[in-house]
Amino acid sequence: MRVLAFDTATALTAVALQDIDDEANACLREVVDLAAVDEPTPGGRPNHARRLLALVYELLERSGAGWERVDRLAVGVGPGTFTGLRIGIATAQALATSTGLPLVGVSSLRALALGSAAHQRPALAVLDARRGEAYLAGWAPGQDPLDAQPTWPPQVLSPEHLARVAAQAAEQHGHPLAIGDGAVRYRAALESAGVEVPPDHSSRHRISARQHCRIAALAAPAATSVEPEYLRAPDAEPVHG
Amino acid sequence: MILAIETSCDDTCVALITPDGEIRANVISSQHVHDRFGGVVPEIASRQHLSLLPVVVSEALAVAGATLDDVTLVAATRGPGLVAALLVGFSAGKAIAAARELPFAAVDHLHGHLAANFLAPNRFEPPFLALIASGGHTLLADVRDHGPVQHLLGQTLDDAAGEAFDKGARLLGLGYPGGAALEALAAGGDPGAFLFPTAQRMRGLDFSFAGLKTALLYKVRELGEPETQRRRADLAASYQHAIVETLMIRVRRALGATGATRLAIGGGVAANGELRAALHELGVELQIPAAELCTDNGAMIASAARYRPASPFPAYLELDVYSSGERPQ
Ligand SMILES: [Zn+2]
């Protein structure tokens, strides 16, 4: 099955097109993986609006295939920056409508955890939620993020709560691994709770849309529209008034 | 057919029109979730747009009796407006166009309001003077052709006219949005009871409503609660009269300055009865589009798309929205 996926939950615009071998437990056969990251200028926003569709078409062109050779679409549903999630999901839904392809929404935290290859240790996917908080989901050893529900479901946490969950994971399941831009940001809190965080520049901290392709190949496509996982209520401040 | 998406504020709008301007569908899904906040909340509006848009697109296609195979051009509002809200419709519009390798038109919202006049069956052809007054904008334009706004004569320096209605309504204890409620209350009041400012001494064709809102606030405080209650209708009538006069002073000046004999109005405030009556007294040829074409809608965006160059696939993949002023072509 050929899956085209993208994720815009973080500052990274990640896209991938993969041939997935079902019987081999969603192994990747052919890999086209593109990602762009532009550090937003202070007060600016990530460049998903400019990058996303251009990367999708670059991917299709590189693979030498049109939409007729794609079987399924997948999109990261977060949690992450609200506007980023909406750019990704609005684009994915419109592509699905326009091409007639089935669409699967994939948790960005699940994709991140799957890419960590933690195997026999707890995997904590942690994203920077800004405002001094973090998004977290975690999988206990033996629970494969590919298809298992997270042991610690997606939640938004203060650094103190994050350290508490991390300490609990360490106590119950031994030496967890934490990845993601939130793990980098809250390295001190996590390490003091007995969690390993790979070096700041490790690629394991970055969401790769390859993982979305694998997860989407095993999932059932959405019957209706795909919903973002905001995890936070909106700020209820009117524009004027 | 032209498919157009408009999500610049709190209405999720999708329309289909023919290339010669006949409306086949003009679906507007108004979000009433903002009412209890007393104004549009950008994050709530954007969340609503995302969940409503796929439904509104299929509904518009169903109303038009069309499929995406009938679409030859896709358009979406690029700005000005709420960035997070714009991005939902604009991202979707680009993607629908791209997946079918169709041309895409990134439309300026204000051009859309002007282009509402170019739709069948009541086409109003340039040249004319246009007054656009809504909760988001208030401006006067000298419209010489069908293209994007070129000759902006004046615009508001602070609040929009619709905002002035909403703020006044709030001070008088009416709900949000307040335009219609304030007008209804004003119907039983005396517009000459209180004298509110119209920024008459401000020269030129720009608008200002901030002084008016402050004047109402002070008057309400001065009268005190029981007296304000007793004279609500007079306050509403006088306040509404001042908004209408603020608009009319500039319209008369602009007609004088340009020598225009034809006038078109748009925006939600065009629904106001006192404004309409005052405009009819001008003695110029007057065009007021149907109510659903005055407020934000997709048909006006589709109409505008006919009068600006569309980008061929894939030239538009990297286009982004804009929130205000700058209007990159
Ligand atoms: Zn408008």
XYZ file of C-alpha atoms and ligand atoms in Angstrom:
571
model
C 0.000 0.000 0.000
C 1.306 3.413 -0.919
C 0.658 6.118 1.701
C 1.307 9.846 1.465
C 1.516 11.519 4.868
C 2.370 14.844 6.414
C 2.610 16.453 9.829
C 2.516 20.149 10.752
C 2.109 19.894 14.536
C 5.572 21.323 15.247
C 7.764 23.907 13.496
C 8.801 21.105 11.137
C 6.843 20.526 7.943
C 7.268 16.767 7.497
C 6.017 14.849 4.460
C 6.617 11.286 3.296
C 5.497 8.870 0.638
C 5.950 5.203 1.475
C 5.244 1.794 0.090
C 4.096 -0.206 3.066
C 4.386 -3.988 3.183
C 1.373 -5.058 5.231
C 2.443 -8.610 6.024
C 5.819 -7.501 7.301
C 4.159 -5.446 10.020
C 4.234 -2.153 8.214
C 7.809 -2.251 7.074
C 8.970 0.494 4.795
C 9.865 -0.675 1.329
C 10.464 2.509 -0.537
C 11.230 5.722 1.232
C 10.749 9.238 0.047
C 10.955 11.466 3.050
C 11.131 15.239 2.975
C 11.070 17.756 5.751
C 11.574 21.463 5.927
C 12.127 23.498 9.002
C 12.379 27.235 9.145
C 12.845 28.684 12.568
C 9.957 31.141 12.813
C 11.122 34.703 13.328
C 10.292 36.043 16.809
C 6.554 36.673 16.824
C 6.321 34.914 13.468
C 4.703 31.616 12.659
C 5.971 28.405 11.080
C 5.948 28.332 7.299
C 3.553 25.415 6.850
C 1.207 27.469 4.658
C 4.032 28.091 2.195
C 5.824 24.768 2.549
C 3.281 22.009 2.850
C 1.715 21.683 -0.597
C 4.993 22.499 -2.318
C 6.682 19.622 -0.438
C 3.816 17.257 -1.233
C 4.208 17.958 -4.939
C 7.984 17.759 -4.763
C 7.513 14.320 -3.239
C 5.094 13.171 -5.927
C 7.416 14.451 -8.617
C 10.485 12.731 -7.130
C 8.642 9.453 -6.896
C 7.570 9.849 -10.495
C 3.990 9.064 -9.507
C 0.761 11.002 -9.600
C -2.202 10.715 -7.254
C -3.383 7.637 -9.161
C -0.463 5.726 -7.630
C -1.302 6.768 -4.064
C -3.652 4.508 -2.060
C -4.126 6.430 1.138
C -3.530 9.819 2.792
C -2.491 10.387 6.408
C -2.175 13.538 8.456
C -0.788 14.296 11.907
C -3.621 15.458 14.168
C -1.393 16.748 16.967
C -1.300 17.805 19.630
C 0.733 20.789 18.499
C 0.375 24.404 17.419
C -3.296 25.026 16.693
C -2.765 26.860 13.430
C -0.237 24.301 12.217
C -2.686 21.450 12.888
C -5.416 23.236 10.976
C -3.219 23.916 7.946
C -2.316 20.224 7.825
C -5.830 18.887 8.364
C -7.551 21.412 6.061
C -5.044 20.494 3.347
C -5.426 16.749 3.945
C -9.229 16.866 3.919
C -9.269 18.941 0.747
C -6.817 16.568 -0.965
C -8.948 13.611 0.115
C -12.113 15.258 -1.207
C -10.456 16.277 -4.436
C -8.701 12.960 -5.162
C -11.245 10.603 -3.578
C -8.499 8.964 -1.497
C -9.206 7.645 2.016
C -7.710 9.717 4.844
C -6.376 8.620 8.226
C -5.689 10.948 11.150
C -2.559 9.936 13.096
C -1.511 11.145 16.556
C 1.680 13.160 16.191
C 2.825 11.833 19.586
C 2.286 8.242 18.453
C 4.325 8.864 15.308
C 7.088 10.429 17.375
C 7.148 7.483 19.808
C 7.180 4.958 16.966
C 10.238 6.673 15.502
C 12.133 6.438 18.794
C 12.714 2.693 18.435
C 12.705 2.369 22.215
C 11.960 -1.393 22.106
C 12.332 -2.745 25.635
C 11.992 0.541 27.516
C 9.181 3.000 28.079
C 8.940 5.581 25.289
C 7.772 9.059 26.216
C 6.868 11.344 23.331
C 7.081 14.939 24.541
C 6.301 18.039 22.494
C 6.780 21.654 23.482
C 3.264 22.988 24.134
C 4.579 26.550 24.746
C 3.329 28.662 27.658
C 5.672 26.642 29.857
C 3.893 23.331 29.271
C 4.455 20.061 27.426
C 2.301 17.556 25.532
C 3.021 13.957 26.484
C 2.000 10.448 25.572
C 3.904 7.334 26.663
C 4.081 3.645 25.863
C 5.219 0.982 28.358
C 7.789 -1.641 27.242
C 6.231 -4.235 24.958
C 3.463 -1.832 23.963
C 4.192 -1.036 20.337
C 3.161 2.524 19.426
C 2.363 1.137 15.976
C -0.907 -0.327 17.189
C -1.095 -0.277 21.001
C -2.964 2.418 22.909
C -0.634 4.655 24.932
C -0.087 3.663 28.558
C -0.021 7.394 29.383
C -2.656 8.961 27.133
C -2.042 12.322 25.414
C -2.131 15.157 27.931
C -0.845 18.663 28.493
C 1.419 18.996 31.541
C 3.328 21.547 33.576
C 7.071 20.730 33.989
C 6.364 19.476 37.540
C 3.631 17.134 36.320
C 5.862 16.023 33.481
C 8.624 15.127 35.948
C 6.098 13.227 38.077
C 4.826 11.147 35.141
C 8.423 10.521 34.052
C 9.413 9.392 37.555
C 6.404 7.078 37.667
C 7.367 5.556 34.295
C 10.944 5.053 35.524
C 9.779 3.433 38.755
C 7.287 1.066 37.136
C 9.096 0.155 33.912
C 12.743 1.194 34.293
C 14.853 3.734 32.437
C 12.488 5.475 29.979
C 13.540 7.252 26.811
C 11.984 10.657 26.080
C 12.046 12.222 22.622
C 10.630 15.309 20.948
C 11.226 19.067 21.096
C 9.506 19.059 24.496
C 11.972 16.482 25.789
C 14.812 18.779 24.710
C 13.122 21.765 26.281
C 12.461 19.990 29.592
C 15.632 17.903 29.578
C 16.622 18.913 33.113
C 13.276 17.936 34.639
C 13.210 14.642 32.737
C 16.810 13.659 33.456
C 16.432 14.359 37.153
C 13.438 11.978 37.082
C 15.685 9.224 35.688
C 14.747 9.567 32.025
C 17.212 9.489 29.132
C 16.953 12.263 26.565
C 19.059 11.865 23.383
C 21.400 14.749 22.460
C 19.628 17.935 21.374
C 20.401 17.509 17.701
C 19.429 13.850 17.479
C 17.041 13.178 14.600
C 14.922 11.143 17.035
C 13.496 14.405 18.389
C 11.992 15.204 15.023
C 8.644 13.987 13.811
C 9.019 11.947 10.628
C 5.982 11.463 8.414
C 7.319 7.983 7.567
C 5.867 6.815 10.871
C 2.475 8.254 9.952
C 2.564 6.156 6.784
C 3.195 2.976 8.782
C 0.477 3.723 11.334
C -2.010 4.747 8.636
C -1.439 1.554 6.655
C -2.733 -0.490 9.597
C -5.568 1.863 10.608
C -9.102 2.186 9.316
C -9.632 5.373 7.307
C -11.874 8.011 8.867
C -15.527 7.640 7.931
C -16.141 11.337 8.492
C -13.866 14.329 8.866
C -10.583 14.142 10.750
C -10.511 16.058 14.033
C -7.435 17.761 15.460
C -6.292 16.815 18.945
C -6.037 20.267 20.502
C -5.933 19.057 24.156
C -6.458 22.668 25.209
C -9.527 24.875 25.261
C -9.333 27.942 23.032
C -8.516 31.335 24.497
C -11.881 32.991 24.619
C -10.723 36.509 23.865
C -12.796 38.308 21.242
C -10.995 40.357 18.568
C -12.594 43.542 19.787
C -15.141 44.545 22.316
C -17.831 26.649 -12.768
C -15.909 28.653 -10.192
C -15.695 27.241 -6.658
C -14.909 29.845 -3.991
C -14.160 29.604 -0.268
C -14.369 32.507 2.187
C -13.254 32.099 5.845
C -11.848 35.516 6.756
C -13.976 36.002 9.870
C -16.707 33.910 11.507
C -18.805 32.748 8.533
C -17.821 29.551 6.724
C -18.789 30.267 3.100
C -18.591 28.211 -0.089
C -20.117 29.200 -3.426
C -20.299 27.987 -6.994
C -20.953 30.437 -9.807
C -20.755 30.232 -13.588
C -18.024 32.188 -15.407
C -20.615 34.785 -16.426
C -21.663 35.410 -12.837
C -24.756 33.298 -12.246
C -24.937 31.923 -8.728
C -25.465 28.150 -8.550
C -24.855 27.849 -4.813
C -23.984 30.314 -2.083
C -23.837 28.464 1.236
C -23.116 30.478 4.375
C -22.720 28.738 7.706
C -22.827 31.371 10.439
C -21.094 30.523 13.688
C -23.250 31.641 16.570
C -20.777 30.328 19.127
C -19.239 33.793 19.450
C -22.380 35.502 20.672
C -21.779 34.785 24.338
C -18.260 36.273 24.156
C -19.499 39.578 22.771
C -17.253 39.396 19.720
C -15.545 37.019 17.327
C -12.979 34.807 19.072
C -10.304 33.981 16.444
C -9.353 30.570 17.855
C -12.989 29.473 18.158
C -13.780 30.782 14.668
C -10.825 28.848 13.220
C -11.810 25.605 14.960
C -15.349 25.979 13.641
C -14.127 26.665 10.093
C -12.087 23.457 10.116
C -14.986 21.260 11.204
C -17.596 23.007 9.053
C -15.692 23.435 5.792
C -15.925 19.871 4.387
C -19.666 19.858 5.111
C -20.197 23.274 3.551
C -18.214 22.293 0.439
C -20.371 19.179 -0.118
C -23.520 21.146 0.582
C -22.579 23.810 -1.985
C -21.856 21.122 -4.588
C -25.187 19.452 -3.818
C -27.123 22.728 -4.072
C -25.432 23.476 -7.412
C -26.114 19.936 -8.627
C -22.415 19.734 -9.465
C -19.317 17.687 -8.702
C -15.702 18.805 -8.525
C -15.442 17.638 -12.152
C -17.501 20.702 -13.114
C -15.076 23.098 -11.421
C -12.647 24.922 -13.719
C -11.266 27.497 -11.276
C -10.883 27.469 -7.473
C -10.788 30.714 -5.484
C -10.255 31.529 -1.820
C -9.993 34.672 0.275
C -6.357 35.516 0.934
C -6.927 38.526 3.231
C -7.437 40.831 4.957
C -8.973 39.015 7.907
C -8.141 36.785 10.871
C -5.001 34.879 9.853
C -5.868 31.615 11.609
C -9.363 31.670 10.082
C -8.139 32.595 6.593
C -5.613 29.758 6.656
C -8.327 27.097 6.910
C -10.172 28.124 3.752
C -7.059 29.179 1.873
C -5.211 25.895 2.579
C -8.268 23.896 1.544
C -8.767 25.957 -1.617
C -5.172 25.523 -2.736
C -5.326 21.770 -2.086
C -8.615 21.242 -3.945
C -7.180 23.126 -6.932
C -3.788 21.397 -6.806
C -5.146 17.850 -6.642
C -6.957 18.532 -9.924
C -4.227 20.747 -11.398
C -6.758 23.569 -11.713
C -5.894 27.276 -11.705
C -6.279 29.038 -8.365
C -7.288 32.635 -7.605
C -6.178 34.222 -4.312
C -8.819 36.898 -3.800
C -8.695 40.089 -1.760
C -11.704 40.181 0.550
C -12.503 43.829 -0.230
C -12.375 43.129 -3.959
C -14.964 40.477 -3.147
C -17.315 43.001 -1.571
C -17.043 45.191 -4.699
C -17.480 42.203 -7.010
C -20.767 41.243 -5.302
C -22.158 43.972 -7.565
C -21.046 42.143 -10.723
C -23.200 39.061 -10.110
C -26.341 38.206 -12.069
C -29.195 39.032 -12.176
C -28.650 42.593 -10.846
C -25.294 43.483 -12.340
C -24.104 46.986 -11.522
C -21.297 48.034 -13.845
C -18.433 50.448 -13.064
C -17.825 53.293 -12.734
C -19.455 53.884 -9.356
C -18.685 54.938 -5.837
C -18.728 52.083 -3.302
C -19.351 52.221 0.443
C -18.448 48.987 2.239
C -19.462 48.968 5.909
C -19.339 45.849 8.072
C -18.078 44.617 11.415
C -14.608 44.203 9.911
C -14.188 47.168 7.553
C -15.521 50.573 6.601
C -14.320 52.169 3.395
C -15.143 54.262 0.378
C -13.727 53.328 -3.025
C -13.866 54.915 -6.443
C -14.614 51.852 -8.580
C -13.538 52.429 -12.172
C -13.279 48.848 -13.399
C -13.937 45.264 -12.272
C -10.485 44.729 -10.804
C -9.169 44.770 -7.215
C -9.558 47.943 -5.129
C -7.362 50.553 -6.792
C -8.705 53.901 -5.666
C -9.388 53.784 -1.969
C -10.816 57.179 -1.030
C -11.208 56.659 2.687
C -11.312 54.057 5.421
C -11.864 53.855 9.147
C -9.053 55.003 11.382
C -10.279 52.997 14.362
C -13.455 50.906 14.720
C -15.511 49.606 11.808
C -19.131 50.774 11.509
C -20.480 47.339 12.436
C -18.184 47.297 15.454
C -19.629 50.664 16.527
C -23.101 49.088 16.363
C -21.959 46.096 18.434
C -20.227 48.197 21.062
C -23.202 50.539 21.385
C -25.534 47.577 21.700
C -23.394 46.169 24.476
C -23.428 49.451 26.415
C -27.214 49.404 26.168
C -27.397 45.837 27.457
C -28.300 44.230 24.134
C -26.768 40.937 22.978
C -24.122 40.237 20.359
C -24.205 40.769 17.427
C -25.994 43.969 18.242
C -26.753 45.710 14.953
C -30.259 44.368 14.438
C -31.205 44.607 18.132
C -30.004 48.201 18.333
C -31.943 49.094 15.196
C -35.098 47.503 16.616
C -34.714 49.398 19.886
C -34.006 52.643 18.010
C -37.265 52.323 16.096
C -39.163 53.429 19.206
C -36.795 56.303 20.093
C -36.048 59.893 19.153
C -32.867 60.249 17.044
C -32.616 63.897 18.081
C -32.814 63.244 21.825
C -29.044 63.160 22.311
C -26.333 64.700 20.195
C -23.528 62.217 19.552
C -20.351 63.061 17.587
C -20.002 62.227 13.879
C -16.368 63.329 13.491
C -17.710 65.986 11.150
C -14.779 68.297 11.696
C -12.382 65.572 10.600
C -11.506 66.538 7.047
C -11.302 64.180 4.121
C -12.997 60.851 3.564
C -11.686 58.729 6.433
C -14.048 57.474 9.129
C -13.742 57.426 12.918
C -16.140 55.851 15.390
C -14.027 55.753 18.557
C -15.256 59.160 19.805
C -18.861 58.131 19.267
C -18.522 54.975 21.322
C -16.823 56.914 24.137
C -19.557 59.569 24.041
C -22.226 56.893 24.544
C -20.254 55.382 27.407
C -20.038 58.760 29.180
C -23.703 59.497 28.541
C -24.748 56.152 30.034
C -22.604 56.841 33.117
C -23.930 60.374 33.427
C -27.560 59.242 33.229
C -27.132 56.411 35.694
C -28.728 53.004 35.532
C -32.485 53.797 36.000
C -32.450 56.797 33.659
C -30.444 54.860 31.021
C -33.048 52.108 31.217
C -35.877 54.590 30.851
C -34.287 56.294 27.849
C -32.731 53.279 26.126
C -34.772 53.757 22.961
C -33.765 57.424 22.671
C -30.121 56.539 23.304
C -30.245 53.788 20.661
C -31.955 56.042 18.112
C -29.516 58.910 18.667
C -26.514 56.599 18.571
C -27.658 54.887 15.389
C -28.341 58.278 13.854
C -24.751 59.331 14.605
C -23.317 56.180 12.968
C -25.429 56.721 9.872
C -24.482 60.411 9.746
C -20.787 59.576 10.132
C -21.135 57.388 7.036
C -23.366 59.793 5.116
C -21.120 62.839 5.633
C -18.285 60.974 3.865
C -20.545 59.595 1.168
C -21.799 63.106 0.313
C -18.252 64.456 0.326
C -17.054 61.618 -1.909
C -19.905 62.088 -4.380
C -19.028 65.781 -4.518
C -15.305 65.156 -4.902
C -15.578 62.518 -7.619
C -18.682 63.736 -9.413
C -19.995 60.169 -9.247
C -23.721 59.744 -9.871
C -23.881 56.052 -9.035
C -23.383 54.412 -5.650
C -23.167 50.806 -4.493
C -23.125 49.671 -0.880
C -22.003 46.424 0.722
C -21.144 44.877 4.080
C -23.494 43.844 6.868
C -24.325 47.444 7.823
C -26.050 47.782 4.416
C -28.972 45.967 6.082
C -29.616 48.976 8.344
C -32.919 50.662 7.509
C -31.966 54.198 8.525
C -28.829 54.034 6.373
C -30.832 52.764 3.410
C -33.391 55.548 3.805
C -30.660 58.191 3.970
C -28.942 56.748 0.876
C -32.205 56.789 -1.087
C -32.514 60.507 -0.378
C -29.212 61.225 -2.116
C -30.894 61.106 -5.494
C -28.120 59.029 -7.089
C -28.489 55.695 -8.857
C -28.237 53.280 -5.939
C -27.302 49.598 -5.870
C -27.853 47.514 -2.748
C -27.110 43.815 -3.362
C -29.326 41.184 -1.718
C -28.640 40.794 2.008
C -26.765 37.497 1.600
C -24.459 39.172 -0.924
C -23.811 42.180 1.335
C -22.522 40.170 4.285
C -19.465 37.931 3.816
C -20.168 35.155 1.303
C -18.463 32.906 -1.212
C -20.258 34.176 -4.312
C -18.601 37.578 -4.043
C -15.181 35.884 -3.846
C -16.010 33.743 -6.890
C -17.161 36.888 -8.690
C -13.929 38.731 -7.901
C -11.929 35.723 -9.117
C -13.235 36.453 -12.621
C -11.564 39.857 -12.636
C -8.037 39.082 -11.534
C -5.434 36.811 -13.091
C -5.596 33.261 -11.715
C -2.351 31.357 -11.091
C -1.926 28.196 -13.144
C -0.972 24.959 -11.360
C 1.570 24.696 -9.663
C 2.466 28.398 -9.350
C 0.273 28.933 -6.273
C 1.499 26.097 -4.029
C 3.582 28.456 -1.881
C 1.046 31.267 -1.533
C 0.260 32.439 2.005
C -2.503 34.612 3.483
C -2.218 38.192 4.777
C -3.928 39.810 7.721
C -4.177 43.440 6.688
C -2.911 46.348 4.596
C -0.291 44.777 2.359
C -1.846 43.249 -0.702
C 0.824 41.460 -2.682
C -0.405 40.771 -6.190
Zn -16.364 41.545 4.764
